[in-house]
């Protein structure tokens, strides 16, 4: 089992807390997806098929502007089959949160299983 604890959400500036949604997508071959720390955000885990196939962790809540980071910790069991796998994270996928630069709201991490 591998655990990764990235800082997914960084807000800068001043003002009130704003609604924020963080989505993290794991390939279907990953199992036992478990959020061990949601940074105080409400969390759901759903499995989807089709074009957006995968296990999707969605964390929602208000994040104060000026917050340095929200660390969301997730544990998952990687597949036994060797290969390269991508985990995708998106903050505010709907574009509803005030943000001067909507183009920098996602990141992809690559895991290699040997």
XYZ file of N, CA, C and O in Angstrom:
456
model
N 0.847 -1.165 0.000
C 0.000 0.000 0.000
C 0.897 1.234 0.000
O 1.838 1.327 0.752
N 0.565 2.175 -0.863
C 1.329 3.408 -0.933
C 0.447 4.569 -0.518
O -0.724 4.603 -0.833
N 1.046 5.500 0.167
C 0.301 6.678 0.598
C 1.007 7.898 0.049
O 2.221 8.003 0.096
N 0.244 8.817 -0.480
C 0.814 10.059 -0.984
C 0.032 11.202 -0.356
O -1.190 11.158 -0.306
N 0.724 12.208 0.115
C 0.077 13.316 0.820
C 0.418 14.651 0.185
O 1.148 15.460 0.735
N -0.089 14.903 -1.001
C 0.234 16.169 -1.650
C -0.577 17.330 -1.088
O -1.608 17.131 -0.468
N -0.099 18.530 -1.312
C -0.860 19.733 -0.996
C -1.617 20.117 -2.257
O -1.036 20.656 -3.193
N -2.895 19.822 -2.269
C -3.664 20.021 -3.496
C -4.192 21.422 -3.662
O -4.444 21.861 -4.759
N -4.438 22.112 -2.586
C -5.187 23.357 -2.694
C -4.451 24.488 -1.993
O -4.277 24.455 -0.791
N -4.018 25.456 -2.750
C -3.374 26.633 -2.177
C -4.131 27.871 -2.650
O -4.351 28.047 -3.838
N -4.540 28.709 -1.713
C -5.261 29.931 -2.067
C -4.444 31.114 -1.543
O -3.920 31.075 -0.450
N -4.368 32.142 -2.348
C -3.662 33.340 -1.928
C -4.580 34.542 -2.080
O -5.534 34.507 -2.837
N -4.285 35.600 -1.352
C -5.091 36.807 -1.438
C -5.796 37.077 -0.130
O -5.426 36.560 0.909
N -6.825 37.907 -0.201
C -7.586 38.248 0.997
C -9.063 38.052 0.711
O -9.498 38.044 -0.438
N -9.847 37.918 1.754
C -11.280 37.784 1.585
C -11.823 36.601 2.347
O -11.111 35.901 3.053
N -13.107 36.374 2.182
C -13.811 35.321 2.906
C -13.506 33.949 2.320
O -13.005 33.832 1.201
N -13.831 32.926 3.094
C -13.694 31.552 2.603
C -14.633 31.354 1.427
O -15.734 31.904 1.387
N -14.186 30.574 0.440
C -14.990 30.335 -0.755
C -15.223 28.838 -0.933
O -14.380 28.022 -0.557
N -16.373 28.457 -1.510
C -16.630 27.042 -1.769
C -15.567 26.477 -2.704
O -15.207 27.102 -3.711
N -15.048 25.322 -2.364
C -13.991 24.697 -3.160
C -14.288 23.213 -3.305
O -14.776 22.576 -2.377
N -13.983 22.680 -4.484
C -14.126 21.242 -4.721
C -12.804 20.712 -5.261
O -12.249 21.240 -6.212
N -12.305 19.664 -4.622
C -11.084 18.993 -5.057
C -11.491 17.595 -5.502
O -12.183 16.888 -4.770
N -11.065 17.195 -6.705
C -11.330 15.844 -7.185
C -10.006 15.162 -7.506
O -9.143 15.757 -8.151
N -9.875 13.921 -7.050
C -8.667 13.140 -7.283
C -9.103 11.823 -7.904
O -9.921 11.101 -7.320
N -8.590 11.535 -9.078
C -8.997 10.342 -9.812
C -7.904 9.291 -9.859
O -6.769 9.585 -10.235
N -8.252 8.072 -9.457
C -7.345 6.926 -9.491
C -7.813 5.955 -10.569
O -9.022 5.779 -10.763
N -6.896 5.267 -11.243
C -7.307 4.250 -12.211
C -8.133 3.156 -11.534
O -7.993 2.902 -10.338
N -8.976 2.501 -12.318
C -9.814 1.423 -11.778
C -8.991 0.282 -11.204
O -9.458 -0.454 -10.337
N -7.760 0.116 -11.665
C -6.908 -0.981 -11.181
C -6.421 -0.756 -9.750
O -5.945 -1.689 -9.110
N -6.537 0.460 -9.220
C -6.199 0.722 -7.821
C -7.368 0.259 -6.958
O -8.528 0.401 -7.336
N -7.083 -0.289 -5.799
C -8.123 -0.815 -4.913
C -7.985 -0.197 -3.524
O -6.979 0.425 -3.195
N -8.979 -0.435 -2.695
C -8.962 -0.011 -1.287
C -8.663 1.476 -1.128
O -7.842 1.874 -0.309
N -9.330 2.310 -1.896
C -9.146 3.760 -1.797
C -9.691 4.202 -0.441
O -10.842 3.913 -0.094
N -8.867 4.895 0.339
C -9.259 5.304 1.681
C -8.694 6.692 1.968
O -7.486 6.903 1.896
N -9.571 7.625 2.287
C -9.140 8.975 2.656
C -8.821 8.953 4.143
O -9.700 8.737 4.967
N -7.553 9.139 4.492
C -7.143 9.099 5.893
C -7.163 10.476 6.544
O -7.182 10.578 7.754
N -7.143 11.535 5.739
C -7.239 12.896 6.262
C -7.800 13.768 5.153
O -7.167 13.959 4.119
N -9.002 14.299 5.359
C -9.655 15.111 4.328
C -9.459 16.602 4.550
O -10.084 17.411 3.876
N -8.592 16.977 5.486
C -8.307 18.390 5.780
C -9.574 19.153 6.149
O -9.702 20.332 5.873
N -10.522 18.454 6.790
C -11.742 19.110 7.227
C -12.793 19.289 6.146
O -13.827 19.909 6.379
N -12.561 18.743 4.970
C -13.516 18.858 3.874
C -14.421 17.622 3.842
O -14.003 16.523 4.194
N -15.669 17.798 3.418
C -16.587 16.665 3.254
C -16.087 15.812 2.095
O -15.651 16.342 1.071
N -16.134 14.482 2.255
C -15.511 13.591 1.281
C -16.459 12.495 0.810
O -17.189 11.917 1.605
N -16.415 12.226 -0.493
C -17.110 11.071 -1.066
C -16.137 10.337 -1.977
O -15.197 10.928 -2.510
N -16.363 9.031 -2.162
C -15.584 8.224 -3.102
C -16.580 7.516 -4.004
O -17.484 6.833 -3.513
N -16.421 7.697 -5.323
C -17.317 7.066 -6.290
C -16.497 6.379 -7.368
O -15.415 6.860 -7.732
N -17.033 5.297 -7.892
C -16.404 4.604 -9.010
C -17.231 4.873 -10.246
O -18.453 4.731 -10.229
N -16.555 5.281 -11.325
C -17.224 5.602 -12.576
C -16.694 4.723 -13.689
O -15.535 4.308 -13.672
N -17.551 4.498 -14.677
C -17.120 3.811 -15.892
C -17.243 4.791 -17.055
O -17.636 5.937 -16.858
N -16.886 4.351 -18.236
C -17.009 5.209 -19.404
C -15.783 6.083 -19.597
O -14.666 5.729 -19.206
N -15.994 7.264 -20.180
C -14.887 8.155 -20.529
C -14.088 8.611 -19.312
O -12.887 8.843 -19.411
N -14.741 8.741 -18.168
C -14.056 9.182 -16.941
C -13.910 8.023 -15.965
O -14.054 8.192 -14.755
N -13.613 6.840 -16.491
C -13.512 5.642 -15.654
C -12.439 5.813 -14.592
O -11.350 6.326 -14.859
N -12.769 5.408 -13.380
C -11.809 5.465 -12.283
C -12.526 5.587 -10.952
O -13.745 5.618 -10.876
N -11.726 5.625 -9.910
C -12.221 5.883 -8.555
C -11.993 7.370 -8.302
O -10.853 7.837 -8.363
N -13.055 8.097 -8.015
C -12.959 9.539 -7.837
C -13.240 9.919 -6.391
O -14.304 9.645 -5.858
N -12.241 10.555 -5.776
C -12.383 11.117 -4.434
C -12.753 12.580 -4.623
O -12.050 13.314 -5.318
N -13.863 12.992 -4.033
C -14.296 14.385 -4.126
C -14.359 14.968 -2.727
O -15.011 14.407 -1.847
N -13.665 16.072 -2.519
C -13.658 16.780 -1.234
C -14.231 18.170 -1.477
O -13.782 18.881 -2.380
N -15.229 18.549 -0.680
C -15.852 19.856 -0.846
C -15.936 20.578 0.491
O -16.017 19.961 1.542
N -15.912 21.877 0.417
C -16.043 22.705 1.609
C -15.529 24.094 1.320
O -15.109 24.396 0.206
N -15.564 24.929 2.319
C -15.055 26.294 2.153
C -13.593 26.329 2.555
O -13.206 25.774 3.574
N -12.798 26.982 1.726
C -11.376 27.146 1.988
C -11.109 28.639 2.081
O -11.461 29.402 1.181
N -10.519 29.039 3.184
C -10.247 30.459 3.397
C -9.167 30.947 2.446
O -8.164 30.283 2.217
N -9.407 32.095 1.855
C -8.392 32.728 1.033
C -7.226 33.071 1.942
O -7.415 33.528 3.067
N -6.035 32.803 1.498
C -4.854 32.995 2.317
C -4.393 31.699 2.967
O -3.340 31.650 3.579
N -5.191 30.628 2.819
C -4.796 29.321 3.333
C -3.561 28.866 2.565
O -3.532 28.927 1.349
N -2.555 28.436 3.278
C -1.328 28.002 2.618
C -1.551 26.718 1.845
O -1.197 26.603 0.693
N -2.166 25.727 2.472
C -2.406 24.465 1.763
C -3.434 23.635 2.504
O -3.612 23.760 3.702
N -4.110 22.793 1.760
C -4.990 21.769 2.320
C -4.372 20.440 1.908
O -4.262 20.137 0.730
N -3.912 19.681 2.867
C -3.309 18.382 2.578
C -4.366 17.302 2.721
O -4.885 17.084 3.809
N -4.664 16.642 1.621
C -5.623 15.550 1.616
C -4.815 14.268 1.492
O -4.072 14.083 0.530
N -4.943 13.400 2.484
C -4.156 12.159 2.497
C -5.039 10.985 2.107
O -6.109 10.791 2.681
N -4.559 10.231 1.117
C -5.309 9.100 0.593
C -4.398 7.892 0.537
O -3.251 7.992 0.102
N -4.919 6.759 0.974
C -4.190 5.496 0.834
C -4.901 4.666 -0.222
O -6.135 4.686 -0.313
N -4.111 3.944 -1.020
C -4.672 3.077 -2.049
C -3.716 1.923 -2.282
O -2.503 2.059 -2.099
N -4.269 0.794 -2.685
C -3.444 -0.350 -3.030
C -3.218 -0.325 -4.534
O -4.184 -0.361 -5.316
N -1.956 -0.249 -4.918
C -1.604 -0.225 -6.337
C -1.795 -1.626 -6.920
O -1.726 -2.621 -6.212
N -2.027 -1.720 -8.221
C -2.208 -3.035 -8.840
C -0.919 -3.849 -8.782
O 0.180 -3.304 -8.731
N -1.079 -5.165 -8.779
C 0.085 -6.056 -8.762
C 0.762 -6.112 -10.125
O 1.936 -6.467 -10.229
N 0.049 -5.753 -11.165
C 0.591 -5.775 -12.522
C 1.540 -4.601 -12.723
O 1.168 -3.457 -12.468
N 2.778 -4.863 -13.171
C 3.703 -3.760 -13.431
C 3.148 -2.801 -14.488
O 2.438 -3.216 -15.401
N 3.471 -1.540 -14.326
C 3.043 -0.541 -15.300
C 3.145 0.854 -14.739
O 3.560 1.060 -13.594
N 2.787 1.804 -15.552
C 2.783 3.209 -15.177
C 1.330 3.657 -15.058
O 0.525 3.401 -15.955
N 1.019 4.333 -13.964
C -0.355 4.734 -13.685
C -0.381 6.209 -13.312
O 0.506 6.689 -12.615
N -1.417 6.905 -13.774
C -1.568 8.327 -13.479
C -2.695 8.556 -12.486
O -3.757 7.934 -12.579
N -2.448 9.458 -11.547
C -3.463 9.946 -10.622
C -3.631 11.429 -10.923
O -2.649 12.171 -10.976
N -4.867 11.849 -11.156
C -5.154 13.215 -11.565
C -5.867 13.952 -10.435
O -6.789 13.404 -9.828
N -5.451 15.167 -10.165
C -6.113 16.002 -9.153
C -6.539 17.314 -9.788
O -5.786 17.920 -10.557
N -7.764 17.734 -9.471
C -8.294 18.985 -9.991
C -8.930 19.750 -8.837
O -9.677 19.177 -8.053
N -8.634 21.023 -8.749
C -9.255 21.903 -7.763
C -10.250 22.776 -8.504
O -9.927 23.357 -9.540
N -11.473 22.829 -7.980
C -12.522 23.673 -8.555
C -12.762 23.337 -10.020
O -12.662 24.192 -10.893
N -13.081 22.079 -10.276
C -13.313 21.630 -11.653
C -14.460 22.366 -12.331
O -14.510 22.449 -13.554
N -15.371 22.937 -11.556
C -16.520 23.628 -12.142
C -16.232 25.085 -12.464
O -17.010 25.734 -13.150
N -15.124 25.627 -11.943
C -14.801 27.026 -12.191
C -15.666 27.983 -11.405
O -15.757 29.161 -11.738
N -16.318 27.500 -10.335
C -17.210 28.349 -9.544
C -16.485 29.186 -8.500
O -17.043 30.115 -7.959
N -15.258 28.833 -8.186
C -14.506 29.559 -7.180
C -13.780 30.728 -7.839
O -13.208 30.573 -8.910
N -13.815 31.913 -7.214
C -13.107 33.049 -7.818
C -11.613 32.757 -7.898
O -10.986 32.434 -6.905
N -11.073 32.826 -9.077
C -9.680 32.453 -9.304
C -9.189 33.218 -10.520
O -9.785 33.118 -11.598
N -8.123 33.950 -10.361
C -7.590 34.745 -11.464
C -7.002 33.887 -12.577
O -6.898 34.318 -13.720
N -6.619 32.640 -12.263
C -6.001 31.775 -13.262
C -6.615 30.378 -13.187
O -6.158 29.538 -12.430
N -7.635 30.118 -13.971
C -8.317 28.824 -13.974
C -7.493 27.740 -14.672
O -7.808 26.563 -14.593
N -6.415 28.119 -15.365
C -5.649 27.140 -16.145
C -4.643 26.350 -15.314
O -4.036 25.416 -15.831
N -4.442 26.703 -14.049
C -3.454 25.991 -13.229
C -4.098 25.188 -12.099
O -3.508 24.990 -11.053
N -5.283 24.679 -12.344
C -6.051 24.028 -11.288
C -5.993 22.507 -11.323
O -6.812 21.850 -10.684
N -5.070 21.919 -12.064
C -4.978 20.462 -12.078
C -3.524 20.020 -12.154
O -2.639 20.780 -12.552
N -3.308 18.776 -11.741
C -1.973 18.210 -11.753
C -2.105 16.705 -11.928
O -3.106 16.109 -11.532
N -1.105 16.088 -12.525
C -1.078 14.640 -12.709
C 0.187 14.102 -12.067
O 1.275 14.632 -12.280
N 0.020 13.049 -11.260
C 1.165 12.356 -10.675
C 1.252 10.980 -11.316
O 0.229 10.331 -11.549
N 2.447 10.548 -11.613
C 2.670 9.259 -12.247
C 3.304 8.302 -11.246
O 4.285 8.645 -10.596
N 2.700 7.113 -11.117
C 3.231 6.067 -10.253
C 3.682 4.925 -11.144
O 3.004 4.541 -12.080
N 4.834 4.365 -10.820
C 5.323 3.221 -11.558
C 5.358 2.001 -10.636
O 5.972 2.039 -9.573
N 4.683 0.950 -11.043
C 4.666 -0.311 -10.307
C 5.600 -1.260 -11.031
O 5.481 -1.463 -12.232
N 6.554 -1.837 -10.277
C 7.521 -2.752 -10.901
C 7.346 -4.150 -10.396
O 6.931 -4.395 -9.325
